[in-house]
Amino acid sequence: MHVHRLAEGAAVIEVNGEVDLYTAPRLAEIAEARIRSTIGMVIIDLGPTTFLAVSGLRTLHHLQLLARVHQVEFYVDPGESRPVRRLLEILPLPCARPGMVASLGLSRLPSPRGTGN
């Protein structure tokens, strides 16, 4: 997971790989820290995600509720991830906004410093 903070007071959390029972708590920890901060918008970018378990979906729902309490805009962008899109078709989230990252001009997020990518 990589966090990108935008000048507009938004954070994009890019999730690579799988979101399952093992990794969902880490996603929750990272996102909750942003939601509880002074940031006004948190976007979860699931474009690079290869698998989204129901435990990951539950985590996203919890984050959505937490963001509402803290008056933070919260969005989930499935990107082009087929597994994520498939699960969101069966169990939709109101905060899902396909193309959200791209609409903010973030279709190519920079790699974190020191990764060499």
XYZ file of C-alpha atoms in Angstrom:
117
model
C 0.000 0.000 0.000
C 1.195 3.456 -0.922
C -0.220 6.722 0.369
C -0.125 9.804 -1.830
C -1.089 13.119 -0.274
C -2.503 15.722 -2.604
C -2.101 19.475 -2.284
C -5.894 19.809 -2.175
C -6.016 18.106 1.237
C -6.778 14.649 -0.061
C -4.988 11.354 0.426
C -5.022 8.512 -2.078
C -4.272 5.070 -0.689
C -3.187 2.830 -3.543
C -3.711 -0.849 -2.719
C -1.622 -3.422 -4.583
C -2.181 -7.165 -4.395
C -4.778 -8.792 -2.186
C -7.121 -7.364 0.442
C -8.088 -10.296 2.621
C -8.379 -11.289 6.276
C -4.630 -10.836 6.693
C -4.163 -7.470 4.914
C -7.496 -5.729 5.634
C -6.422 -4.653 9.162
C -3.371 -2.878 7.693
C -5.592 -1.053 5.193
C -7.882 -0.052 8.058
C -4.935 1.216 10.114
C -3.557 3.342 7.269
C -6.936 4.744 6.220
C -8.154 5.418 9.762
C -5.042 7.495 10.452
C -5.855 9.661 7.414
C -9.561 9.910 8.263
C -8.754 11.033 11.816
C -6.229 13.632 10.580
C -6.929 17.043 9.057
C -7.390 15.630 5.554
C -10.781 16.363 4.001
C -10.876 13.517 1.469
C -9.632 9.925 1.432
C -9.688 7.842 -1.734
C -8.945 4.120 -1.757
C -7.512 3.224 -5.176
C -8.176 -0.481 -5.771
C -7.092 -0.425 -9.422
C -3.960 -2.526 -8.771
C -5.812 -4.888 -6.407
C -5.842 -8.514 -7.535
C -8.277 -9.893 -4.931
C -10.860 -8.350 -2.600
C -12.259 -10.657 0.052
C -15.478 -10.011 1.929
C -13.321 -9.082 4.937
C -11.826 -6.308 2.792
C -15.285 -5.165 1.783
C -16.302 -5.060 5.458
C -13.230 -2.944 6.177
C -14.167 -0.507 3.408
C -17.698 -0.251 4.792
C -16.322 0.442 8.288
C -14.020 3.135 6.851
C -16.946 4.707 5.028
C -18.905 4.962 8.296
C -15.893 6.321 10.170
C -15.332 8.955 7.484
C -18.960 10.029 7.775
C -18.558 10.496 11.542
C -15.413 12.588 10.997
C -17.012 14.518 8.101
C -14.389 13.349 5.626
C -15.238 12.619 2.002
C -14.506 8.940 1.362
C -14.423 7.163 -1.976
C -13.411 3.756 -3.248
C -12.212 3.569 -6.848
C -12.209 0.005 -8.228
C -10.182 1.114 -11.238
C -9.900 -1.609 -13.837
C -9.592 -4.424 -11.292
C -11.971 -7.175 -12.436
C -12.071 -8.984 -9.065
C -12.947 -5.744 -7.261
C -15.545 -4.709 -9.819
C -17.120 -8.168 -9.698
C -17.484 -8.096 -5.905
C -18.843 -4.531 -5.950
C -21.484 -5.603 -8.480
C -22.683 -8.290 -6.066
C -22.247 -6.254 -2.860
C -22.221 -2.572 -3.833
C -20.767 0.181 -1.669
C -22.360 3.646 -1.879
C -18.891 5.214 -1.719
C -17.657 3.372 -4.844
C -16.804 5.837 -7.599
C -15.259 4.266 -10.701
C -12.797 6.635 -12.315
C -12.434 8.811 -9.210
C -8.625 8.680 -9.213
C -8.420 9.349 -12.937
C -10.848 12.268 -12.668
C -8.459 13.936 -10.224
C -5.628 13.610 -12.727
C -4.092 10.738 -10.823
C -4.295 7.992 -13.365
C -0.515 7.642 -13.046
C 0.360 8.030 -9.407
C 4.049 8.649 -8.732
C 5.992 5.874 -7.058
C 7.076 6.553 -3.500
C 10.608 7.875 -3.136
C 13.294 5.237 -3.001
C 11.377 2.445 -4.770
C 13.217 2.865 -8.045
C 9.988 2.601 -10.100
